[in-house]
């Protein structure tokens, strides 16, 4: 059994993960509008991953006998300047998510809630990967700059995500 406070905080995180999904979907849509099909694919995969994060937290809350309460969501932006801007925004958001997960872990430590600590460790590792993925794309995009050829190649590369 987890505390009422912990249940509330995890519930808030479920809603934030759904917002993350929405944000990546908005970026995916804008990438498609701008003709960046590879970036569209990358962001679409991330949209799915974020929904899985929300469902993973939901399942945990339900396994702990708690009710999941879905909130109304803030609308994400609809337009970004370019691919670099998209990844920079994604990174900024992931850093916020990392801080929220860390806050949850701090609470779990304070409450000596070992089950929640164990569940959260997967998310702590996942956040390292999420930030690294964004940083990697940002570094490559910064090298490419405004080169049309470079952006074309980079977009193609991003579209290969998940293909080994
Ligand atoms: Mg997430």
mmCIF file of C-alpha atoms and ligand atoms in Angstrom:
data_model
loop_
_atom_site.group_PDB
_atom_site.id
_atom_site.type_symbol
_atom_site.label_atom_id
_atom_site.label_comp_id
_atom_site.label_asym_id
_atom_site.label_seq_id
_atom_site.Cartn_x
_atom_site.Cartn_y
_atom_site.Cartn_z
ATOM 1 C CA UNK A 1 0.000 0.000 0.000
ATOM 2 C CA UNK A 2 1.325 3.409 -0.914
ATOM 3 C CA UNK A 3 0.514 6.711 0.791
ATOM 4 C CA UNK A 4 -2.220 9.057 -0.398
ATOM 5 C CA UNK A 5 0.403 11.696 -1.162
ATOM 6 C CA UNK A 6 2.470 9.255 -3.213
ATOM 7 C CA UNK A 7 -0.647 8.159 -5.128
ATOM 8 C CA UNK A 8 -1.457 11.812 -5.929
ATOM 9 C CA UNK A 9 2.088 12.517 -7.114
ATOM 10 C CA UNK A 10 2.172 9.410 -9.335
ATOM 11 C CA UNK A 11 -1.219 10.364 -10.727
ATOM 12 C CA UNK A 12 0.162 13.815 -11.605
ATOM 13 C CA UNK A 13 3.063 12.118 -13.376
ATOM 14 C CA UNK A 14 0.641 9.976 -15.440
ATOM 15 C CA UNK A 15 -0.960 13.157 -16.732
ATOM 16 C CA UNK A 16 2.449 14.665 -17.455
ATOM 17 C CA UNK A 17 3.472 11.587 -19.463
ATOM 18 C CA UNK A 18 0.313 11.974 -21.530
ATOM 19 C CA UNK A 19 1.228 15.624 -22.091
ATOM 20 C CA UNK A 20 4.695 14.442 -23.225
ATOM 21 C CA UNK A 21 2.968 12.142 -25.727
ATOM 22 C CA UNK A 22 0.875 15.078 -26.970
ATOM 23 C CA UNK A 23 3.941 17.301 -27.290
ATOM 24 C CA UNK A 24 5.788 14.694 -29.398
ATOM 25 C CA UNK A 25 2.702 14.195 -31.555
ATOM 26 C CA UNK A 26 2.481 17.972 -32.135
ATOM 27 C CA UNK A 27 6.168 18.022 -33.122
ATOM 28 C CA UNK A 28 5.639 14.985 -35.379
ATOM 29 C CA UNK A 29 2.757 16.734 -37.139
ATOM 30 C CA UNK A 30 4.774 19.909 -37.689
ATOM 31 C CA UNK A 31 7.734 17.867 -38.992
ATOM 32 C CA UNK A 32 5.443 16.186 -41.515
ATOM 33 C CA UNK A 33 3.999 19.570 -42.538
ATOM 34 C CA UNK A 34 7.554 20.799 -43.180
ATOM 35 C CA UNK A 35 8.471 17.722 -45.217
ATOM 36 C CA UNK A 36 10.795 16.138 -42.647
ATOM 37 C CA UNK A 37 9.481 12.587 -42.877
ATOM 38 C CA UNK A 38 12.330 11.050 -40.883
ATOM 39 C CA UNK A 39 11.805 13.445 -37.991
ATOM 40 C CA UNK A 40 8.084 12.710 -38.222
ATOM 41 C CA UNK A 41 8.850 9.015 -37.767
ATOM 42 C CA UNK A 42 11.242 9.651 -34.840
ATOM 43 C CA UNK A 43 8.732 11.853 -33.045
ATOM 44 C CA UNK A 44 5.842 9.446 -33.751
ATOM 45 C CA UNK A 45 7.790 6.624 -32.102
ATOM 46 C CA UNK A 46 8.423 8.877 -29.123
ATOM 47 C CA UNK A 47 4.688 9.696 -28.996
ATOM 48 C CA UNK A 48 4.030 5.971 -28.561
ATOM 49 C CA UNK A 49 6.787 5.583 -25.958
ATOM 50 C CA UNK A 50 5.314 8.368 -23.843
ATOM 51 C CA UNK A 51 1.909 6.690 -23.868
ATOM 52 C CA UNK A 52 3.630 3.516 -22.677
ATOM 53 C CA UNK A 53 5.223 5.493 -19.834
ATOM 54 C CA UNK A 54 1.790 6.790 -18.798
ATOM 55 C CA UNK A 55 0.357 3.268 -18.915
ATOM 56 C CA UNK A 56 3.266 1.850 -16.910
ATOM 57 C CA UNK A 57 2.626 4.384 -14.131
ATOM 58 C CA UNK A 58 -1.148 3.735 -14.385
ATOM 59 C CA UNK A 59 -0.693 -0.014 -14.005
ATOM 60 C CA UNK A 60 1.500 0.522 -10.945
ATOM 61 C CA UNK A 61 -1.069 2.811 -9.335
ATOM 62 C CA UNK A 62 -3.843 0.305 -10.028
ATOM 63 C CA UNK A 63 -1.734 -2.598 -8.713
ATOM 64 C CA UNK A 64 -1.455 -0.541 -5.526
ATOM 65 C CA UNK A 65 -5.261 -0.327 -5.345
ATOM 66 C CA UNK A 66 -5.405 3.347 -6.346
ATOM 67 C CA UNK A 67 -7.677 5.151 -8.788
ATOM 68 C CA UNK A 68 -6.185 6.804 -11.868
ATOM 69 C CA UNK A 69 -7.662 10.263 -12.487
ATOM 70 C CA UNK A 70 -7.072 11.783 -15.931
ATOM 71 C CA UNK A 71 -6.949 15.579 -16.136
ATOM 72 C CA UNK A 72 -7.670 18.049 -18.918
ATOM 73 C CA UNK A 73 -4.496 18.728 -20.809
ATOM 74 C CA UNK A 74 -2.686 21.911 -21.766
ATOM 75 C CA UNK A 75 -2.500 22.295 -25.561
ATOM 76 C CA UNK A 76 1.036 21.916 -26.930
ATOM 77 C CA UNK A 77 2.605 24.355 -29.399
ATOM 78 C CA UNK A 78 1.829 23.716 -33.068
ATOM 79 C CA UNK A 79 4.886 25.093 -34.807
ATOM 80 C CA UNK A 80 8.673 25.005 -34.515
ATOM 81 C CA UNK A 81 11.305 26.929 -36.482
ATOM 82 C CA UNK A 82 13.240 23.874 -37.695
ATOM 83 C CA UNK A 83 14.333 20.366 -36.635
ATOM 84 C CA UNK A 84 16.935 21.746 -34.227
ATOM 85 C CA UNK A 85 14.240 23.823 -32.514
ATOM 86 C CA UNK A 86 12.087 20.676 -32.231
ATOM 87 C CA UNK A 87 14.820 18.673 -30.505
ATOM 88 C CA UNK A 88 15.811 21.577 -28.264
ATOM 89 C CA UNK A 89 12.215 21.844 -27.068
ATOM 90 C CA UNK A 90 12.038 18.082 -26.558
ATOM 91 C CA UNK A 91 15.250 18.191 -24.476
ATOM 92 C CA UNK A 92 13.943 21.070 -22.370
ATOM 93 C CA UNK A 93 10.796 19.059 -21.689
ATOM 94 C CA UNK A 94 12.717 15.848 -20.893
ATOM 95 C CA UNK A 95 14.819 17.751 -18.351
ATOM 96 C CA UNK A 96 11.596 18.782 -16.603
ATOM 97 C CA UNK A 97 10.405 15.166 -16.645
ATOM 98 C CA UNK A 98 13.725 14.028 -15.154
ATOM 99 C CA UNK A 99 13.297 16.538 -12.316
ATOM 100 C CA UNK A 100 9.727 15.314 -11.657
ATOM 101 C CA UNK A 101 10.862 11.670 -11.565
ATOM 102 C CA UNK A 102 13.681 12.631 -9.194
ATOM 103 C CA UNK A 103 11.155 14.405 -6.938
ATOM 104 C CA UNK A 104 9.020 11.250 -6.902
ATOM 105 C CA UNK A 105 12.066 9.195 -5.928
ATOM 106 C CA UNK A 106 12.945 11.646 -3.148
ATOM 107 C CA UNK A 107 9.419 11.274 -1.772
ATOM 108 C CA UNK A 108 9.655 7.474 -1.996
ATOM 109 C CA UNK A 109 12.924 7.602 -0.027
ATOM 110 C CA UNK A 110 11.408 9.892 2.612
ATOM 111 C CA UNK A 111 8.405 7.592 2.977
ATOM 112 C CA UNK A 112 10.573 4.426 2.991
ATOM 113 C CA UNK A 113 8.317 3.262 0.136
ATOM 114 C CA UNK A 114 10.540 0.519 -1.313
ATOM 115 C CA UNK A 115 8.043 -0.694 -3.944
ATOM 116 C CA UNK A 116 7.777 2.770 -5.496
ATOM 117 C CA UNK A 117 11.564 3.222 -5.349
ATOM 118 C CA UNK A 118 11.957 -0.019 -7.290
ATOM 119 C CA UNK A 119 9.347 0.977 -9.884
ATOM 120 C CA UNK A 120 10.930 4.418 -10.336
ATOM 121 C CA UNK A 121 14.422 3.094 -11.017
ATOM 122 C CA UNK A 122 13.321 2.030 -14.519
ATOM 123 C CA UNK A 123 12.172 5.596 -15.187
ATOM 124 C CA UNK A 124 15.397 7.098 -13.818
ATOM 125 C CA UNK A 125 17.403 4.989 -16.308
ATOM 126 C CA UNK A 126 14.918 5.777 -19.082
ATOM 127 C CA UNK A 127 15.356 9.532 -18.540
ATOM 128 C CA UNK A 128 19.131 9.233 -19.016
ATOM 129 C CA UNK A 129 18.404 7.651 -22.395
ATOM 130 C CA UNK A 130 15.738 10.220 -23.355
ATOM 131 C CA UNK A 131 18.080 13.138 -22.673
ATOM 132 C CA UNK A 132 20.978 11.389 -24.438
ATOM 133 C CA UNK A 133 18.836 10.784 -27.547
ATOM 134 C CA UNK A 134 17.890 14.471 -27.738
ATOM 135 C CA UNK A 135 21.467 15.629 -27.037
ATOM 136 C CA UNK A 136 22.799 13.350 -29.760
ATOM 137 C CA UNK A 137 20.362 14.744 -32.333
ATOM 138 C CA UNK A 138 21.062 18.342 -31.238
ATOM 139 C CA UNK A 139 24.836 17.868 -31.565
ATOM 140 C CA UNK A 140 24.488 16.411 -35.071
ATOM 141 C CA UNK A 141 22.009 19.119 -36.139
ATOM 142 C CA UNK A 142 24.305 21.847 -34.814
ATOM 143 C CA UNK A 143 27.100 20.499 -37.057
ATOM 144 C CA UNK A 144 24.816 20.431 -40.078
ATOM 145 C CA UNK A 145 23.677 24.029 -39.528
ATOM 146 C CA UNK A 146 21.600 25.439 -42.404
ATOM 147 C CA UNK A 147 22.997 23.111 -45.082
ATOM 148 C CA UNK A 148 20.045 21.730 -47.079
ATOM 149 C CA UNK A 149 22.031 18.610 -47.987
ATOM 150 C CA UNK A 150 23.032 18.059 -44.399
ATOM 151 C CA UNK A 151 19.463 18.485 -43.136
ATOM 152 C CA UNK A 152 18.173 16.066 -45.757
ATOM 153 C CA UNK A 153 20.715 13.428 -44.692
ATOM 154 C CA UNK A 154 20.090 14.101 -41.011
ATOM 155 C CA UNK A 155 16.329 13.742 -41.437
ATOM 156 C CA UNK A 156 16.860 10.440 -43.231
ATOM 157 C CA UNK A 157 19.098 9.268 -40.397
ATOM 158 C CA UNK A 158 16.498 10.212 -37.749
ATOM 159 C CA UNK A 159 13.916 8.211 -39.699
ATOM 160 C CA UNK A 160 16.000 5.069 -39.145
ATOM 161 C CA UNK A 161 15.350 5.140 -35.389
ATOM 162 C CA UNK A 162 14.573 1.713 -34.034
ATOM 163 C CA UNK A 163 15.959 -0.102 -37.064
ATOM 164 C CA UNK A 164 19.037 -1.329 -35.210
HETATM 165 MG MG1 LIG B 1 8.252 9.841 -20.525
#
